[in-house]
Amino acid sequence: MEDLKYHYKYPHPSVTTDCVIFGFDGTKLNVLLVERGIEPFKGRWAFPGGFLKMDESAEQGALRELFEETGLENAYIKQFHTFSEPHRDPRERVITIAYYALVKLQDVKGGDDAASADWFPLDEVPPLAFDHDMILRTALKELRRQIHFEPVGFELLPEKFTVKELQLLYEAILDVKFDRRNFYKKMMHLGLLTQLKETIHNHPQRESFLFKFNHAKYDEFKQKGFKLEF
Amino acid sequence: MEDLKYHYKYPHPSVTTDCVIFGFDGTKLNVLLVERGIEPFKGRWAFPGGFLKMDESAEQGALRELFEETGLENAYIKQFHTFSEPHRDPRERVITIAYYALVKLQDVKGGDDAASADWFPLDEVPPLAFDHDMILRTALKELRRQIHFEPVGFELLPEKFTVKELQLLYEAILDVKFDRRNFYKKMMHLGLLTQLKETIHNHPQRESFLFKFNHAKYDEFKQKGFKLEF
DNA sequence: TCAAAAGTGTTCGCTATACACCCATGG
DNA sequence: CCATGGGTGTATAGCGAACACTTTTGA
C-alpha cells in the first residue's frame, strides 16, 4: 500500500468542484442529480462533481464535470460558494468549490455516460448525500440574487421562446406570480428581446410571437450600468 | 528532510483564507494591507491570510486571521470568491478562499502584532502581491452587490453616526453622488435608523442629530422580504 | 358561440429626482 | 451679516400594480 507518492509537511485537504445543474422544463425548475454507487451515502442522490486536477482551475474543473454529465461545452456556469466544514465528508477533509450551471434542458441528451443521472423538479428533490441539501439551498439563493443583476434566465430557455415561457421561468426561479400583462409590457419596454416574424401555436388558442434574447442590446446596457428588477 | 509525514495517493493543493478588510475613515473606503517579509513578492503589500487548519472551517480561519491582524472578534465577514488558478502562487498550487470583512476603523488599534500593517484608501492602493489586485476588484464588486440586499454599510460606521456620514459611506462604496436632501428623506422613510437625543458638532456650522442603526427593525424587514435600493 | 390565451390600453399611487426654503452657527 | 451646512417641503416624471378590453382560435 505504498503508492502514496505525494508527501507534505502539513496535512492538505482534498479539493473538489460540484456542479448544481439547473434546467427548465417549461413549467418547473429542475436540477440534475446522480445516484451514488459507492459508500458513503450509497444509493443517495448527489450533485455531479469530482476532484480538482492540479493543472486546471476550479472553473475548468466544473466545466469538465458539466461536460462529462451533460455533454454540454459552452454552458453558463457561476461559482457561488465554497463549502469547508471539517466533517462534511466522513472519510476525509474535503473542500468543495461549488458552481451552478444554467443549461437548456432540451439540449441535454438524457443520462449519457452516467448511468443513473436524472432531472428532478425542485419540489421533488429527495434527501441528498453529504451536505448537498445545503448546497442546493445556497445555489438557489444565489441564483435568485444573480437574476437581479443579469438576465441569466435566458440561459435556461431555447433560442426562440414566447413571453409566456419567459414569465413561467421567472416565476419558477423566484417563486412568485406576475401579472401577465404587466410582465409583457415590462419586457417589451426593457428592450432586451427581439421579436421574430415567426409565431408559434402551443395550444388551441391564439398563436403567439416568438422572441430572441438581444445580446447586443444587453452588452450595451451593461456598459452603461443598468437596473434589472423583478 | 523526512518530516514530510502526510502522504497522499494524489497531489493535494494548499488551501488558504485571505481577508480583504474594509474600513471607513469618514471620507474614503480603506483596506488593510500587510507588507510581505519573505519571497516571493517580498516588500510588496498583500491581504492578510494564511493556511487553513484541518479542524477549522474557512469562516473560522478567516475570523482567526482577522483577529490576528486587527484584534477584532465579532466583525462582519463574508465569503465572496475562491481563487484557484493553477499558477497564482509561483511556489506551489494554492487555492484561496477569500473573505471580505467590514470593520469599524476606529476600533482597530493600528498594527498590533503585524509590524507592517497599514490602511490604504482605495485609490492609493499600491500594486499588490500575487493576484491580490484581482481579489480586491472582486471584493469591491461583491460588496457593492451585497449592499443592495443588506444594509452592510452600518458595519463600517461607529455605533452613533450622522446621516451625512452614512451618505459619505454609501458614496464611497458605490462611487456615486446623492442629493443630500433626498438621501436624508429616504433614510428617514426606510425606518432603519433610530434618532438619538444627542447631537454632534462636527464643524463650525449647525450641529446635527446622531442616529443608531435599528437592528430590530431590520430583522423585521428581513423576515418579510424587502428591497434596499441605492 | 364560447372558453382560453395573446396582445393592447388606462388608471392610480408610490417613489426617485430635482429643486426651493428656512434654521443654526461661527467668523 | 454672510457663508456654510443641517433639516424640511414641494412639484414632476416615470414606473409598478391592478384591471378592462379586443382579438384569435379550436372545440
XYZ file of C-alpha atoms (C1' of nucleotides) in Angstrom:
514
model
C 0.000 0.000 0.000
C 2.903 2.376 -0.615
C 1.794 4.136 -3.741
C 1.218 7.246 -1.625
C 3.779 9.221 -3.512
C 2.806 12.774 -2.538
C 4.301 13.982 0.711
C 3.692 17.171 2.639
C 4.903 18.597 5.880
C 1.398 19.643 6.854
C -1.888 17.907 6.146
C -3.682 19.066 2.997
C -7.408 18.862 2.339
C -8.864 17.363 -0.808
C -10.495 19.872 -3.139
C -13.462 19.071 -5.354
C -15.825 21.001 -7.569
C -19.522 20.214 -7.502
C -21.998 21.462 -10.051
C -25.654 22.271 -9.397
C -27.101 21.988 -12.902
C -30.357 23.854 -13.390
C -32.681 23.191 -16.294
C -36.170 24.472 -17.074
C -38.802 22.086 -18.393
C -41.300 24.745 -19.388
C -43.047 24.786 -16.044
C -40.654 23.976 -13.250
C -37.024 24.466 -12.422
C -35.141 21.139 -12.370
C -31.764 20.008 -11.095
C -29.656 17.170 -12.445
C -28.683 14.591 -9.822
C -26.590 11.436 -9.964
C -27.137 8.390 -7.819
C -24.138 7.388 -5.758
C -22.821 3.889 -6.459
C -20.443 3.666 -3.520
C -20.315 4.371 0.178
C -20.714 6.673 1.928
C -24.299 7.622 1.055
C -24.534 4.751 -1.436
C -27.871 4.941 -3.235
C -28.453 8.585 -2.277
C -28.598 11.291 -4.890
C -25.963 13.991 -5.155
C -24.688 16.706 -7.429
C -22.115 15.682 -10.013
C -18.621 16.631 -9.032
C -15.124 15.364 -8.580
C -11.601 16.090 -7.604
C -9.906 19.132 -8.978
C -6.882 18.321 -11.096
C -3.624 20.043 -10.313
C -3.369 21.746 -13.686
C -6.904 23.074 -14.004
C -8.680 25.977 -12.370
C -11.879 25.360 -10.430
C -13.863 26.789 -13.324
C -12.204 24.419 -15.767
C -12.903 21.571 -13.387
C -16.566 22.500 -13.127
C -16.842 22.767 -16.910
C -15.234 19.360 -17.231
C -17.720 17.863 -14.802
C -20.542 19.516 -16.649
C -19.363 18.124 -19.962
C -18.999 14.647 -18.551
C -22.551 14.735 -17.217
C -24.427 16.551 -19.929
C -22.190 16.691 -22.994
C -22.554 20.483 -22.988
C -19.455 22.566 -23.696
C -20.435 26.204 -23.610
C -22.894 26.409 -20.785
C -23.154 29.291 -18.367
C -21.581 28.442 -15.025
C -21.061 30.533 -11.951
C -19.112 29.902 -8.793
C -21.353 30.652 -5.837
C -19.799 29.303 -2.651
C -17.073 27.129 -1.191
C -18.059 24.608 1.451
C -15.436 23.803 4.019
C -16.904 22.388 7.209
C -14.278 19.971 8.569
C -16.534 16.918 8.706
C -18.790 17.379 5.719
C -17.297 14.244 4.194
C -16.975 11.426 6.753
C -13.916 9.918 5.037
C -11.521 12.844 4.912
C -11.318 16.599 4.861
C -12.887 17.751 1.603
C -13.333 21.327 0.471
C -15.843 21.819 -2.307
C -15.886 24.768 -4.651
C -19.484 24.819 -5.826
C -20.815 26.115 -9.145
C -24.229 26.308 -10.591
C -24.814 25.792 -14.278
C -27.744 27.022 -16.342
C -28.432 24.754 -19.282
C -31.133 24.313 -21.855
C -32.818 21.150 -20.666
C -33.736 20.111 -24.166
C -30.065 20.192 -25.238
C -29.126 17.530 -22.703
C -29.373 14.043 -24.086
C -30.702 12.270 -21.003
C -28.150 10.496 -18.863
C -25.368 9.623 -21.333
C -22.411 8.022 -19.649
C -23.517 8.409 -16.065
C -25.926 5.520 -15.955
C -28.059 6.945 -13.194
C -28.369 10.674 -13.752
C -31.812 12.231 -13.712
C -33.657 15.528 -13.597
C -35.676 16.408 -10.512
C -38.115 19.294 -10.169
C -37.113 21.478 -7.237
C -40.092 20.424 -5.164
C -39.415 16.727 -5.682
C -35.745 16.625 -4.800
C -35.074 13.700 -2.455
C -32.784 13.962 0.589
C -29.279 14.336 -0.782
C -25.881 12.940 0.146
C -23.343 14.839 2.275
C -24.316 18.492 2.789
C -25.804 18.753 -0.683
C -29.171 19.855 0.644
C -27.496 22.974 1.918
C -25.555 23.358 -1.313
C -28.839 23.338 -3.205
C -30.420 25.914 -0.910
C -27.398 28.148 -1.279
C -27.320 27.739 -5.052
C -30.958 28.733 -5.329
C -30.451 31.748 -3.125
C -27.513 32.910 -5.226
C -29.331 32.298 -8.488
C -32.248 34.378 -7.259
C -29.834 37.079 -6.271
C -27.937 36.979 -9.528
C -31.058 37.357 -11.614
C -31.470 40.864 -10.227
C -28.251 41.952 -11.914
C -28.015 39.846 -15.027
C -30.736 38.347 -17.172
C -29.335 34.875 -16.608
C -32.741 33.371 -17.172
C -32.200 33.320 -20.892
C -29.523 30.670 -20.480
C -32.281 28.292 -19.450
C -34.568 28.865 -22.426
C -34.270 27.666 -26.011
C -33.102 30.249 -28.509
C -36.636 31.145 -29.502
C -39.278 31.476 -26.848
C -42.554 33.205 -26.065
C -43.025 35.856 -23.419
C -45.288 33.441 -21.593
C -42.443 30.919 -21.344
C -40.117 33.611 -20.063
C -42.649 34.581 -17.445
C -43.101 30.990 -16.287
C -39.339 30.718 -15.959
C -39.053 33.815 -13.824
C -41.959 32.670 -11.714
C -40.321 29.266 -11.254
C -36.989 30.740 -10.250
C -38.277 33.421 -7.930
C -41.334 31.524 -6.730
C -43.679 34.434 -7.331
C -46.561 35.279 -9.645
C -46.626 38.167 -12.087
C -49.489 39.806 -13.841
C -49.281 38.522 -17.392
C -49.917 41.910 -18.990
C -47.546 43.889 -16.817
C -44.815 41.345 -17.364
C -45.331 41.536 -21.098
C -45.129 45.311 -21.169
C -42.125 45.405 -18.902
C -40.224 43.022 -21.139
C -41.145 44.962 -24.251
C -40.122 48.169 -22.609
C -36.771 46.826 -21.418
C -35.707 46.245 -24.996
C -33.753 43.072 -24.317
C -35.984 40.973 -26.557
C -36.003 40.841 -30.328
C -39.382 39.995 -31.767
C -39.225 37.479 -34.609
C -41.568 37.272 -37.564
C -42.345 33.715 -36.583
C -45.204 32.723 -34.361
C -45.942 29.504 -32.547
C -49.093 27.604 -31.776
C -48.664 25.977 -28.404
C -52.304 25.407 -27.571
C -55.762 25.500 -29.103
C -55.968 29.263 -28.633
C -54.405 32.209 -30.302
C -50.876 31.856 -31.634
C -48.080 33.883 -30.040
C -44.952 35.669 -31.191
C -41.508 34.187 -30.744
C -38.622 36.229 -29.363
C -34.863 36.003 -29.132
C -32.665 37.441 -26.409
C -30.905 40.542 -27.712
C -27.293 40.056 -26.632
C -26.035 43.201 -28.347
C -28.574 45.329 -26.511
C -27.673 43.660 -23.253
C -23.963 44.375 -23.674
C -24.869 47.967 -24.395
C -26.890 48.195 -21.195
C -24.189 46.502 -19.193
C -21.595 49.048 -20.198
C -23.710 51.925 -19.012
C -24.800 50.116 -15.887
C -28.467 49.410 -15.518
C -31.081 48.042 -13.207
C -32.897 44.793 -13.727
C -35.832 44.466 -11.399
C -38.411 41.735 -10.943
C 14.359 16.283 5.378
C 11.922 13.494 6.211
C 9.457 15.327 8.353
C 7.024 15.136 5.453
C 4.668 12.965 7.369
C 1.468 13.436 5.375
C 1.141 11.099 2.413
C -1.463 11.032 -0.326
C -2.012 8.949 -3.415
C -2.825 12.053 -5.456
C -1.380 15.551 -5.187
C -3.311 17.944 -2.954
C -3.337 21.715 -3.210
C -2.706 24.001 -0.266
C -5.739 25.925 0.918
C -5.583 29.390 2.449
C -8.054 32.043 3.504
C -7.369 35.675 2.681
C -9.247 38.572 4.168
C -9.945 41.883 2.453
C -10.559 44.132 5.436
C -12.553 47.257 4.652
C -12.670 50.246 6.936
C -14.178 53.708 6.503
C -12.228 56.766 7.618
C -15.104 59.199 7.302
C -14.380 60.091 3.703
C -12.875 57.170 1.870
C -13.066 53.421 1.913
C -9.801 51.861 3.094
C -8.309 48.379 3.027
C -5.848 46.902 5.479
C -2.683 45.556 3.852
C 0.377 43.830 5.255
C 3.849 44.094 3.822
C 5.383 40.775 2.871
C 8.619 39.974 4.673
C 9.617 36.999 2.558
C 9.859 35.948 -1.055
C 8.038 35.727 -3.324
C 6.838 39.311 -3.609
C 8.989 40.377 -0.651
C 8.299 44.020 0.121
C 5.011 44.048 -1.773
C 1.731 44.574 0.014
C -0.880 41.864 0.286
C -4.051 40.951 2.133
C -3.633 39.170 5.434
C -4.239 35.460 5.175
C -2.833 32.084 5.931
C -3.217 28.363 5.732
C -6.472 26.802 6.717
C -6.160 24.449 9.657
C -7.572 20.961 9.316
C -10.041 21.366 12.150
C -11.466 24.756 11.276
C -13.909 25.857 8.605
C -12.897 28.546 6.136
C -15.031 31.038 8.024
C -13.317 30.196 11.298
C -9.979 30.542 9.541
C -10.885 33.944 8.170
C -12.085 35.097 11.599
C -8.836 33.881 13.091
C -6.822 35.838 10.521
C -8.936 38.883 11.180
C -8.394 38.641 14.905
C -4.650 38.233 14.485
C -4.486 41.345 12.308
C -6.953 43.662 13.986
C -7.801 42.208 17.382
C -11.467 42.259 16.409
C -13.582 39.280 17.353
C -17.112 39.896 16.200
C -16.680 41.579 12.872
C -18.878 41.024 9.878
C -17.203 38.786 7.315
C -18.483 37.355 4.076
C -17.054 34.774 1.752
C -17.098 36.164 -1.768
C -14.956 34.034 -4.068
C -12.433 31.236 -4.244
C -9.360 31.769 -6.388
C -7.885 28.682 -7.955
C -5.740 29.478 -10.999
C -3.027 26.806 -11.044
C -0.067 29.214 -11.006
C -1.332 32.075 -8.899
C 1.353 31.238 -6.346
C 4.729 30.547 -8.001
C 5.823 28.123 -5.287
C 3.043 25.593 -5.244
C -0.602 25.114 -6.033
C -2.584 27.308 -3.635
C -6.321 27.703 -3.510
C -7.548 30.747 -1.650
C -10.985 31.089 -0.142
C -11.409 34.849 0.050
C -13.498 36.814 2.544
C -14.118 40.446 2.991
C -14.519 41.943 6.427
C -16.276 45.166 7.352
C -14.802 46.723 10.461
C -15.053 49.976 12.332
C -11.739 51.584 11.506
C -11.588 53.390 14.793
C -11.866 50.087 16.714
C -8.645 48.795 15.188
C -5.622 49.642 17.255
C -3.155 50.346 14.496
C -0.885 47.436 13.534
C -0.587 45.405 16.739
C 1.459 42.308 16.234
C 1.888 42.524 12.498
C 4.621 45.122 12.444
C 3.905 46.387 8.974
C 0.160 46.512 8.531
C -1.413 49.703 7.278
C -4.622 51.188 5.941
C -4.769 52.352 2.316
C -7.539 54.379 0.715
C -8.910 52.534 -2.288
C -7.454 54.985 -4.763
C -3.991 54.771 -3.241
C -3.582 51.016 -3.111
C -0.151 50.055 -4.476
C 0.380 47.098 -6.814
C -0.223 44.005 -4.723
C 1.440 40.618 -4.405
C 0.157 37.506 -6.207
C -3.261 38.010 -7.786
C -4.400 40.257 -4.954
C -5.225 43.106 -7.318
C -7.899 40.908 -8.808
C -9.009 39.773 -5.372
C -9.539 43.405 -4.415
C -11.521 44.181 -7.569
C -13.706 41.144 -6.970
C -14.217 42.006 -3.316
C -15.340 45.517 -4.193
C -17.721 44.250 -6.834
C -19.282 41.817 -4.383
C -19.515 44.407 -1.635
C -21.328 46.757 -3.994
C -23.638 43.949 -4.928
C -24.266 42.909 -1.369
C -25.214 46.386 -0.267
C -28.296 46.175 -2.477
C -29.671 43.377 -0.340
C -28.375 44.061 3.123
C -27.505 47.317 4.834
C -23.960 46.112 5.419
C -22.710 49.662 5.421
C -23.550 50.041 9.079
C -20.824 47.561 9.947
C -18.333 50.194 8.822
C -19.656 53.060 10.920
C -19.334 53.726 14.615
C -22.390 52.993 16.692
C -23.564 56.572 16.553
C -23.322 58.484 13.299
C -24.876 61.315 11.361
C -26.862 60.928 8.170
C -24.128 62.858 6.412
C -21.563 60.260 7.433
C -23.817 57.490 6.231
C -24.199 59.224 2.903
C -20.454 59.681 2.512
C -20.028 55.984 3.204
C -22.528 54.937 0.571
C -20.971 57.340 -1.895
C -17.524 55.938 -1.148
C -18.632 52.343 -1.577
C -20.717 52.800 -4.691
C -18.661 55.634 -6.171
C -21.690 57.803 -6.856
C -23.144 61.079 -5.576
C -26.518 61.502 -3.938
C -28.605 64.549 -3.386
C -28.168 65.338 0.288
C -31.855 66.050 0.903
C -33.213 63.056 -0.963
C -30.802 60.739 0.788
C -31.900 62.104 4.137
C -35.561 61.621 3.402
C -35.047 58.165 2.003
C -33.217 57.065 5.120
C -35.870 58.539 7.398
C -38.572 56.883 5.369
C -36.901 53.471 5.394
C -37.157 53.362 9.154
C -33.853 51.587 9.749
C -32.424 54.453 11.760
C -33.191 55.390 15.334
C -32.756 59.063 16.025
C -30.969 59.802 19.270
C -31.481 62.794 21.533
C -27.808 63.593 21.223
C -26.358 65.878 18.625
C -22.843 66.455 17.446
C -20.865 69.434 16.338
C -18.506 68.336 13.599
C -17.802 71.722 12.054
C -18.308 75.439 12.598
C -21.873 75.223 11.291
C -25.081 73.868 12.612
C -24.984 70.775 14.826
C -26.523 67.543 13.571
C -28.506 64.656 15.033
C -26.902 61.339 15.812
C -28.515 58.050 14.785
C -28.172 54.379 15.558
C -28.864 51.508 13.229
C -32.148 49.867 14.206
C -31.334 46.167 14.236
C -34.774 45.111 15.445
C -36.451 46.933 12.588
C -34.029 45.399 10.151
C -34.754 41.868 11.324
C -38.427 42.624 10.968
C -37.937 43.766 7.388
C -35.751 40.800 6.581
C -38.425 38.345 7.608
C -40.966 39.883 5.307
C -38.512 40.292 2.466
C -37.792 43.807 1.359
C -35.965 45.903 -1.147
C -32.979 48.049 -0.399
C -32.175 50.380 -3.239
C -29.467 52.948 -3.697
C -70.809 30.590 -29.592
C -67.881 30.065 -26.016
C -63.692 29.422 -23.361
C -58.987 30.428 -23.206
C -54.904 32.720 -24.285
C -52.397 36.779 -26.583
C -51.782 41.447 -27.276
C -53.010 46.488 -26.044
C -54.744 50.465 -23.008
C -55.918 53.024 -18.849
C -55.776 54.452 -14.195
C -53.768 55.099 -9.691
C -50.365 55.540 -6.320
C -45.734 55.418 -4.966
C -41.112 56.959 -5.194
C -36.951 58.791 -7.319
C -35.364 63.160 -8.658
C -34.744 67.929 -8.828
C -35.179 71.722 -6.735
C -36.564 75.952 -3.123
C -36.679 77.385 1.539
C -35.702 78.174 6.459
C -32.671 77.374 10.601
C -28.455 77.488 13.227
C -23.704 78.690 13.915
C -19.017 80.873 13.823
C -16.205 84.072 11.816
C -24.399 89.689 8.085
C -22.996 86.129 5.459
C -21.088 81.709 4.153
C -21.781 77.018 5.268
C -24.025 73.013 6.416
C -28.481 70.766 8.523
C -33.356 69.836 8.371
C -37.936 70.233 5.849
C -41.163 70.998 1.917
C -42.928 70.688 -2.904
C -43.596 69.664 -7.889
C -42.857 66.476 -11.683
C -41.904 62.340 -14.165
C -41.684 57.521 -14.502
C -42.748 53.076 -13.213
C -45.176 49.204 -10.979
C -49.586 47.190 -9.738
C -54.307 46.456 -10.823
C -57.603 45.723 -14.074
C -60.784 46.456 -18.761
C -60.961 45.483 -23.461
C -60.178 43.391 -28.030
C -58.544 39.645 -30.999
C -57.795 34.965 -32.401
C -58.517 30.227 -32.380
C -60.345 25.328 -31.721
C -63.741 22.663 -29.802
